[in-house]
Amino acid sequence: MSRRPLMAGNWKMNLTPAEAAEFARGLRGALLDLPAVDVAVFPTSLAIPAVLNELANTDVVVGGQDLHAEVKGAYTGNVSGEMLKSAGCGMALIGHSERRAYEGEAGEQLANKAKAALRAGLTPIFCVGESLDERESGRTLDIVLGQLADGLGWLTESALGKVVIAYEPVWAIGTGKVASPEQAQEVHAAIRAWVGNTWSAGAARSMRILYGGSVKPANVAGIMTQPDVDGALVGGAALKVDSFEAIVRFQES
Ligand code: PEP
């Protein structure tokens, strides 16, 4: 089965609402003839309305960078999946390594966030990845598959069908050190095999698995040649329209 690529730009804590709107206007023009690729952008919560406004009536999906597991309540500083959905979002990042590292997110908390995204009707992009130490001590697959089991292992097969997985080695995020296509493929293949063993061969075939970590116009095509890589989650290189456009158009280069 052929899986449609997904190219996603995570803007992190960058771009004011006005700057994000300007970016979205540029993206709208650049992607008028969108190739056969799904595209998503993840602005800060504050910039979501402006970006949605600029991207109205396009196929570009706008998502939240995080969500709280509860629908509403006394959770200062948080945003719920229902709020993202009602604002017009279609996706949410969950378990990004920066949230794991700086906010201490892990395990059951991330499972609850994935559950909350699905409850709200959002597609979760569930992020996993090993540190350099973990890779160098030969524990990459244990770490990555453990994070997946903790976060997604409770899903029914039909719920799993609404999830996207992003493999993002921590040592490659924002460092300029991209995983080689072979390193990415090895982990993606293991993730797909885990999905197959945990649910079914059909679930494994249809699961979209993105690679993230220093993806740029110059390296995206090589990574996308790998059979188990179905797209990219991009940080730094998604902050300029021309470089994000080049990544989205990787098939044309
Ligand atoms: C990310 O933050 O998800 C990411 C992959 O960042 P970068 O592309 O800058 O490494």
mmCIF file of C-alpha atoms and ligand atoms in Angstrom:
data_model
loop_
_atom_site.group_PDB
_atom_site.id
_atom_site.type_symbol
_atom_site.label_atom_id
_atom_site.label_comp_id
_atom_site.label_asym_id
_atom_site.label_seq_id
_atom_site.Cartn_x
_atom_site.Cartn_y
_atom_site.Cartn_z
ATOM 1 C CA MET A 1 0.000 0.000 0.000
ATOM 2 C CA SER A 2 1.366 3.422 -0.833
ATOM 3 C CA ARG A 3 1.312 5.936 1.980
ATOM 4 C CA ARG A 4 0.884 9.621 1.122
ATOM 5 C CA PRO A 5 3.860 11.628 2.388
ATOM 6 C CA LEU A 6 3.293 14.178 5.143
ATOM 7 C CA MET A 7 5.624 17.165 5.482
ATOM 8 C CA ALA A 8 5.129 18.980 8.777
ATOM 9 C CA GLY A 9 6.723 22.213 9.992
ATOM 10 C CA ASN A 10 7.094 22.703 13.756
ATOM 11 C CA TRP A 11 7.630 26.417 14.366
ATOM 12 C CA LYS A 12 8.290 25.928 18.097
ATOM 13 C CA MET A 13 8.365 29.233 20.036
ATOM 14 C CA ASN A 14 9.045 31.296 16.926
ATOM 15 C CA LEU A 15 7.037 33.821 14.865
ATOM 16 C CA THR A 16 4.655 36.347 16.358
ATOM 17 C CA PRO A 17 1.053 36.175 15.102
ATOM 18 C CA ALA A 18 1.862 38.850 12.507
ATOM 19 C CA GLU A 19 5.020 37.038 11.363
ATOM 20 C CA ALA A 20 3.185 33.723 11.292
ATOM 21 C CA ALA A 21 0.415 35.241 9.158
ATOM 22 C CA GLU A 22 3.026 36.593 6.743
ATOM 23 C CA PHE A 23 4.628 33.146 6.550
ATOM 24 C CA ALA A 24 1.242 31.529 5.928
ATOM 25 C CA ARG A 25 0.497 34.005 3.118
ATOM 26 C CA GLY A 26 3.816 33.111 1.515
ATOM 27 C CA LEU A 27 3.167 29.408 1.938
ATOM 28 C CA ARG A 28 -0.261 29.748 0.405
ATOM 29 C CA GLY A 29 1.255 31.317 -2.701
ATOM 30 C CA ALA A 30 4.138 28.853 -2.851
ATOM 31 C CA LEU A 31 1.920 25.793 -2.592
ATOM 32 C CA LEU A 32 -0.848 26.799 -5.006
ATOM 33 C CA ASP A 33 0.019 23.732 -7.060
ATOM 34 C CA LEU A 34 0.540 21.448 -4.087
ATOM 35 C CA PRO A 35 2.242 18.178 -5.069
ATOM 36 C CA ALA A 36 0.745 14.866 -3.913
ATOM 37 C CA VAL A 37 1.918 15.465 -0.384
ATOM 38 C CA ASP A 38 0.090 16.367 2.830
ATOM 39 C CA VAL A 39 1.398 19.527 4.493
ATOM 40 C CA ALA A 40 0.955 20.667 8.090
ATOM 41 C CA VAL A 41 2.285 23.575 10.123
ATOM 42 C CA PHE A 42 2.436 23.914 13.897
ATOM 43 C CA PRO A 43 2.450 27.561 15.013
ATOM 44 C CA THR A 44 2.346 28.728 18.635
ATOM 45 C CA SER A 45 -1.205 28.603 20.040
ATOM 46 C CA LEU A 46 -1.373 32.380 19.864
ATOM 47 C CA ALA A 47 -0.699 32.412 16.117
ATOM 48 C CA ILE A 48 -3.096 29.594 15.188
ATOM 49 C CA PRO A 49 -6.095 31.836 14.319
ATOM 50 C CA ALA A 50 -4.008 34.118 12.089
ATOM 51 C CA VAL A 51 -2.439 31.163 10.288
ATOM 52 C CA LEU A 52 -5.770 29.412 9.807
ATOM 53 C CA ASN A 53 -7.193 32.615 8.416
ATOM 54 C CA GLU A 54 -4.426 32.910 5.824
ATOM 55 C CA LEU A 55 -4.618 29.224 4.903
ATOM 56 C CA ALA A 56 -8.421 29.062 4.656
ATOM 57 C CA ASN A 57 -9.575 26.900 1.736
ATOM 58 C CA THR A 58 -6.193 25.294 1.251
ATOM 59 C CA ASP A 59 -5.238 21.714 2.071
ATOM 60 C CA VAL A 60 -2.558 22.777 4.546
ATOM 61 C CA VAL A 61 -3.416 21.456 8.003
ATOM 62 C CA VAL A 62 -2.721 23.616 11.047
ATOM 63 C CA GLY A 63 -1.925 21.915 14.333
ATOM 64 C CA GLY A 64 -1.100 22.563 17.971
ATOM 65 C CA GLN A 65 2.404 21.939 19.337
ATOM 66 C CA ASP A 66 0.987 20.348 22.491
ATOM 67 C CA LEU A 67 -2.294 19.884 24.332
ATOM 68 C CA HIS A 68 -3.502 19.183 27.842
ATOM 69 C CA ALA A 69 -5.190 15.855 28.510
ATOM 70 C CA GLU A 70 -8.283 17.429 30.115
ATOM 71 C CA VAL A 71 -11.074 19.161 28.204
ATOM 72 C CA LYS A 72 -10.988 22.289 30.409
ATOM 73 C CA GLY A 73 -10.338 23.404 33.957
ATOM 74 C CA ALA A 74 -7.797 24.919 36.304
ATOM 75 C CA TYR A 75 -4.660 24.194 34.257
ATOM 76 C CA THR A 76 -2.987 27.562 33.921
ATOM 77 C CA GLY A 77 -1.088 28.049 30.698
ATOM 78 C CA ASN A 78 -2.523 25.030 28.919
ATOM 79 C CA VAL A 79 -4.724 24.462 25.886
ATOM 80 C CA SER A 80 -7.020 21.476 25.400
ATOM 81 C CA GLY A 81 -7.534 19.351 22.318
ATOM 82 C CA GLU A 82 -11.134 20.525 22.153
ATOM 83 C CA MET A 83 -9.927 24.150 22.089
ATOM 84 C CA LEU A 84 -7.485 23.397 19.282
ATOM 85 C CA LYS A 85 -10.182 21.565 17.365
ATOM 86 C CA SER A 86 -12.733 24.327 17.787
ATOM 87 C CA ALA A 87 -10.141 26.881 16.624
ATOM 88 C CA GLY A 88 -9.827 24.854 13.404
ATOM 89 C CA CYS A 89 -6.787 22.659 14.032
ATOM 90 C CA GLY A 90 -6.538 19.168 12.593
ATOM 91 C CA MET A 91 -3.445 17.786 14.321
ATOM 92 C CA ALA A 92 -1.399 17.998 17.510
ATOM 93 C CA LEU A 93 2.216 17.165 18.303
ATOM 94 C CA ILE A 94 2.583 14.929 21.347
ATOM 95 C CA GLY A 95 5.748 13.987 23.192
ATOM 96 C CA HIS A 96 8.149 16.215 21.266
ATOM 97 C CA SER A 97 11.606 15.690 22.744
ATOM 98 C CA GLU A 98 11.741 19.312 23.888
ATOM 99 C CA ARG A 99 8.607 18.741 25.980
ATOM 100 C CA ARG A 100 10.023 15.457 27.271
ATOM 101 C CA ALA A 101 13.290 17.186 28.212
ATOM 102 C CA TYR A 102 12.120 20.587 29.482
ATOM 103 C CA GLU A 103 8.637 19.760 30.818
ATOM 104 C CA GLY A 104 9.403 16.235 32.045
ATOM 105 C CA GLU A 105 6.644 14.668 29.948
ATOM 106 C CA ALA A 106 6.677 10.881 29.679
ATOM 107 C CA GLY A 107 4.755 7.631 29.905
ATOM 108 C CA GLU A 108 1.147 7.759 31.037
ATOM 109 C CA GLN A 109 0.931 11.529 30.721
ATOM 110 C CA LEU A 110 1.711 11.253 27.010
ATOM 111 C CA ALA A 111 -0.701 8.340 26.618
ATOM 112 C CA ASN A 112 -3.383 10.590 28.116
ATOM 113 C CA LYS A 113 -2.476 13.357 25.706
ATOM 114 C CA ALA A 114 -2.753 10.982 22.756
ATOM 115 C CA LYS A 115 -6.123 9.847 24.087
ATOM 116 C CA ALA A 116 -7.195 13.497 24.450
ATOM 117 C CA ALA A 117 -6.176 14.326 20.872
ATOM 118 C CA LEU A 118 -8.218 11.428 19.524
ATOM 119 C CA ARG A 119 -11.163 12.345 21.777
ATOM 120 C CA ALA A 120 -11.090 15.862 20.315
ATOM 121 C CA GLY A 121 -10.897 14.610 16.733
ATOM 122 C CA LEU A 122 -7.274 15.657 16.178
ATOM 123 C CA THR A 123 -4.598 13.535 14.512
ATOM 124 C CA PRO A 124 -1.800 13.053 17.041
ATOM 125 C CA ILE A 125 1.759 13.095 15.741
ATOM 126 C CA PHE A 126 3.389 11.042 18.473
ATOM 127 C CA CYS A 127 7.127 11.803 18.740
ATOM 128 C CA VAL A 128 9.757 9.362 19.961
ATOM 129 C CA GLY A 129 13.534 9.258 19.852
ATOM 130 C CA GLU A 130 16.713 8.311 21.646
ATOM 131 C CA SER A 131 19.481 10.503 23.075
ATOM 132 C CA LEU A 132 23.081 10.241 21.891
ATOM 133 C CA ASP A 133 24.023 8.268 25.016
ATOM 134 C CA GLU A 134 21.188 5.842 24.430
ATOM 135 C CA ARG A 135 22.252 5.354 20.797
ATOM 136 C CA GLU A 136 25.913 4.926 21.685
ATOM 137 C CA SER A 137 25.071 2.346 24.307
ATOM 138 C CA GLY A 138 23.069 0.321 21.766
ATOM 139 C CA ARG A 139 19.672 1.037 23.317
ATOM 140 C CA THR A 140 17.998 2.941 20.456
ATOM 141 C CA LEU A 141 15.312 0.398 19.649
ATOM 142 C CA ASP A 142 14.563 -0.373 23.317
ATOM 143 C CA ILE A 143 14.045 3.327 24.026
ATOM 144 C CA VAL A 144 12.002 4.115 20.931
ATOM 145 C CA LEU A 145 9.775 1.037 21.133
ATOM 146 C CA GLY A 146 9.377 1.551 24.895
ATOM 147 C CA GLN A 147 8.205 5.133 24.349
ATOM 148 C CA LEU A 148 5.740 3.886 21.740
ATOM 149 C CA ALA A 149 4.428 1.092 23.954
ATOM 150 C CA ASP A 150 3.924 3.556 26.829
ATOM 151 C CA GLY A 151 2.256 6.174 24.664
ATOM 152 C CA LEU A 152 0.262 4.207 22.118
ATOM 153 C CA GLY A 153 0.188 0.589 23.308
ATOM 154 C CA TRP A 154 -3.338 0.985 24.713
ATOM 155 C CA LEU A 155 -4.896 1.994 21.352
ATOM 156 C CA THR A 156 -7.423 -0.069 19.478
ATOM 157 C CA GLU A 157 -6.474 -0.743 15.871
ATOM 158 C CA SER A 158 -9.073 1.691 14.558
ATOM 159 C CA ALA A 159 -7.798 4.469 16.851
ATOM 160 C CA LEU A 160 -4.228 3.662 15.835
ATOM 161 C CA GLY A 161 -5.240 4.274 12.219
ATOM 162 C CA LYS A 162 -5.679 7.974 13.080
ATOM 163 C CA VAL A 163 -2.171 8.349 14.539
ATOM 164 C CA VAL A 164 1.075 9.435 12.885
ATOM 165 C CA ILE A 165 4.411 8.487 14.479
ATOM 166 C CA ALA A 166 7.481 10.730 14.253
ATOM 167 C CA TYR A 167 10.917 9.244 14.870
ATOM 168 C CA GLU A 168 13.114 12.113 16.006
ATOM 169 C CA PRO A 169 16.526 11.151 17.369
ATOM 170 C CA VAL A 170 17.244 13.737 20.058
ATOM 171 C CA TRP A 171 20.880 14.064 18.928
ATOM 172 C CA ALA A 172 19.691 15.191 15.482
ATOM 173 C CA ILE A 173 17.158 17.841 16.552
ATOM 174 C CA GLY A 174 18.402 21.351 15.937
ATOM 175 C CA THR A 175 22.005 20.155 15.843
ATOM 176 C CA GLY A 176 22.618 19.980 12.093
ATOM 177 C CA LYS A 177 23.477 16.275 12.555
ATOM 178 C CA VAL A 178 20.955 14.436 10.438
ATOM 179 C CA ALA A 179 20.559 10.670 10.761
ATOM 180 C CA SER A 180 21.797 8.906 7.664
ATOM 181 C CA PRO A 181 19.021 7.500 5.470
ATOM 182 C CA GLU A 182 20.109 4.013 6.627
ATOM 183 C CA GLN A 183 19.975 4.944 10.319
ATOM 184 C CA ALA A 184 16.497 6.399 9.851
ATOM 185 C CA GLN A 185 15.338 3.374 7.854
ATOM 186 C CA GLU A 186 16.564 0.917 10.489
ATOM 187 C CA VAL A 187 14.472 2.557 13.219
ATOM 188 C CA HIS A 188 11.451 3.165 10.985
ATOM 189 C CA ALA A 189 11.447 -0.487 9.936
ATOM 190 C CA ALA A 190 11.595 -1.543 13.597
ATOM 191 C CA ILE A 191 8.690 0.767 14.430
ATOM 192 C CA ARG A 192 6.644 -0.661 11.564
ATOM 193 C CA ALA A 193 7.445 -4.205 12.685
ATOM 194 C CA TRP A 194 6.360 -3.280 16.232
ATOM 195 C CA VAL A 195 3.045 -1.952 14.894
ATOM 196 C CA GLY A 196 2.621 -5.193 12.934
ATOM 197 C CA ASN A 197 3.337 -7.373 15.958
ATOM 198 C CA THR A 198 1.197 -5.299 18.321
ATOM 199 C CA TRP A 199 -1.816 -4.856 16.011
ATOM 200 C CA SER A 200 -1.738 -6.295 12.493
ATOM 201 C CA ALA A 201 0.127 -6.363 9.183
ATOM 202 C CA GLY A 202 -2.524 -4.016 7.756
ATOM 203 C CA ALA A 203 -1.996 -1.508 10.568
ATOM 204 C CA ALA A 204 1.762 -1.652 9.940
ATOM 205 C CA ARG A 205 1.338 -1.112 6.195
ATOM 206 C CA SER A 206 -0.837 1.973 6.633
ATOM 207 C CA MET A 207 1.027 3.631 9.542
ATOM 208 C CA ARG A 208 2.735 6.881 8.509
ATOM 209 C CA ILE A 209 6.128 7.265 10.170
ATOM 210 C CA LEU A 210 7.884 10.638 9.807
ATOM 211 C CA TYR A 211 11.572 11.307 10.330
ATOM 212 C CA GLY A 212 12.610 14.471 12.193
ATOM 213 C CA GLY A 213 16.031 15.889 13.013
ATOM 214 C CA SER A 214 17.874 18.516 10.945
ATOM 215 C CA VAL A 215 15.901 17.827 7.766
ATOM 216 C CA LYS A 216 16.802 20.377 5.103
ATOM 217 C CA PRO A 217 16.222 20.859 1.365
ATOM 218 C CA ALA A 218 19.660 19.295 0.747
ATOM 219 C CA ASN A 219 19.038 16.051 2.636
ATOM 220 C CA VAL A 220 15.276 15.469 2.442
ATOM 221 C CA ALA A 221 15.288 13.549 -0.857
ATOM 222 C CA GLY A 222 17.842 11.025 0.453
ATOM 223 C CA ILE A 223 15.824 10.367 3.581
ATOM 224 C CA MET A 224 12.596 10.089 1.617
ATOM 225 C CA THR A 225 14.085 7.341 -0.598
ATOM 226 C CA GLN A 226 13.845 4.954 2.353
ATOM 227 C CA PRO A 227 10.888 2.587 2.117
ATOM 228 C CA ASP A 228 9.663 3.102 5.677
ATOM 229 C CA VAL A 229 10.054 6.902 5.781
ATOM 230 C CA ASP A 230 6.728 8.556 5.001
ATOM 231 C CA GLY A 231 7.513 12.206 5.554
ATOM 232 C CA ALA A 232 9.350 14.649 7.749
ATOM 233 C CA LEU A 233 8.812 16.714 10.862
ATOM 234 C CA VAL A 234 10.927 19.812 10.350
ATOM 235 C CA GLY A 235 11.971 22.517 12.803
ATOM 236 C CA GLY A 236 14.593 25.066 11.755
ATOM 237 C CA ALA A 237 14.248 24.580 8.001
ATOM 238 C CA ALA A 238 10.468 25.078 8.258
ATOM 239 C CA LEU A 239 10.894 28.693 9.387
ATOM 240 C CA LYS A 240 11.562 30.056 5.888
ATOM 241 C CA VAL A 241 8.948 29.678 3.170
ATOM 242 C CA ASP A 242 11.453 28.832 0.455
ATOM 243 C CA SER A 243 13.219 26.100 2.412
ATOM 244 C CA PHE A 244 9.955 24.570 3.668
ATOM 245 C CA GLU A 245 8.588 24.705 0.115
ATOM 246 C CA ALA A 246 11.708 22.923 -1.179
ATOM 247 C CA ILE A 247 11.195 20.211 1.464
ATOM 248 C CA VAL A 248 7.526 19.816 0.525
ATOM 249 C CA ARG A 249 8.569 19.541 -3.129
ATOM 250 C CA PHE A 250 11.283 16.955 -2.471
ATOM 251 C CA GLN A 251 9.955 14.775 -5.292
ATOM 252 C CA GLU A 252 10.611 17.523 -7.836
ATOM 253 C CA SER A 253 14.313 17.984 -7.070
HETATM 254 C C1 PEP B 1 11.824 19.261 15.513
HETATM 255 O O1 PEP B 1 11.818 20.152 16.340
HETATM 256 O O2 PEP B 1 10.881 18.463 15.472
HETATM 257 C C2 PEP B 1 12.964 19.184 14.606
HETATM 258 C C3 PEP B 1 13.104 18.110 13.901
HETATM 259 O O3 PEP B 1 13.813 20.274 14.570
HETATM 260 P P1 PEP B 1 15.031 20.497 13.501
HETATM 261 O O4 PEP B 1 14.465 20.201 12.137
HETATM 262 O O5 PEP B 1 15.403 21.922 13.663
HETATM 263 O O6 PEP B 1 16.098 19.543 13.870
#
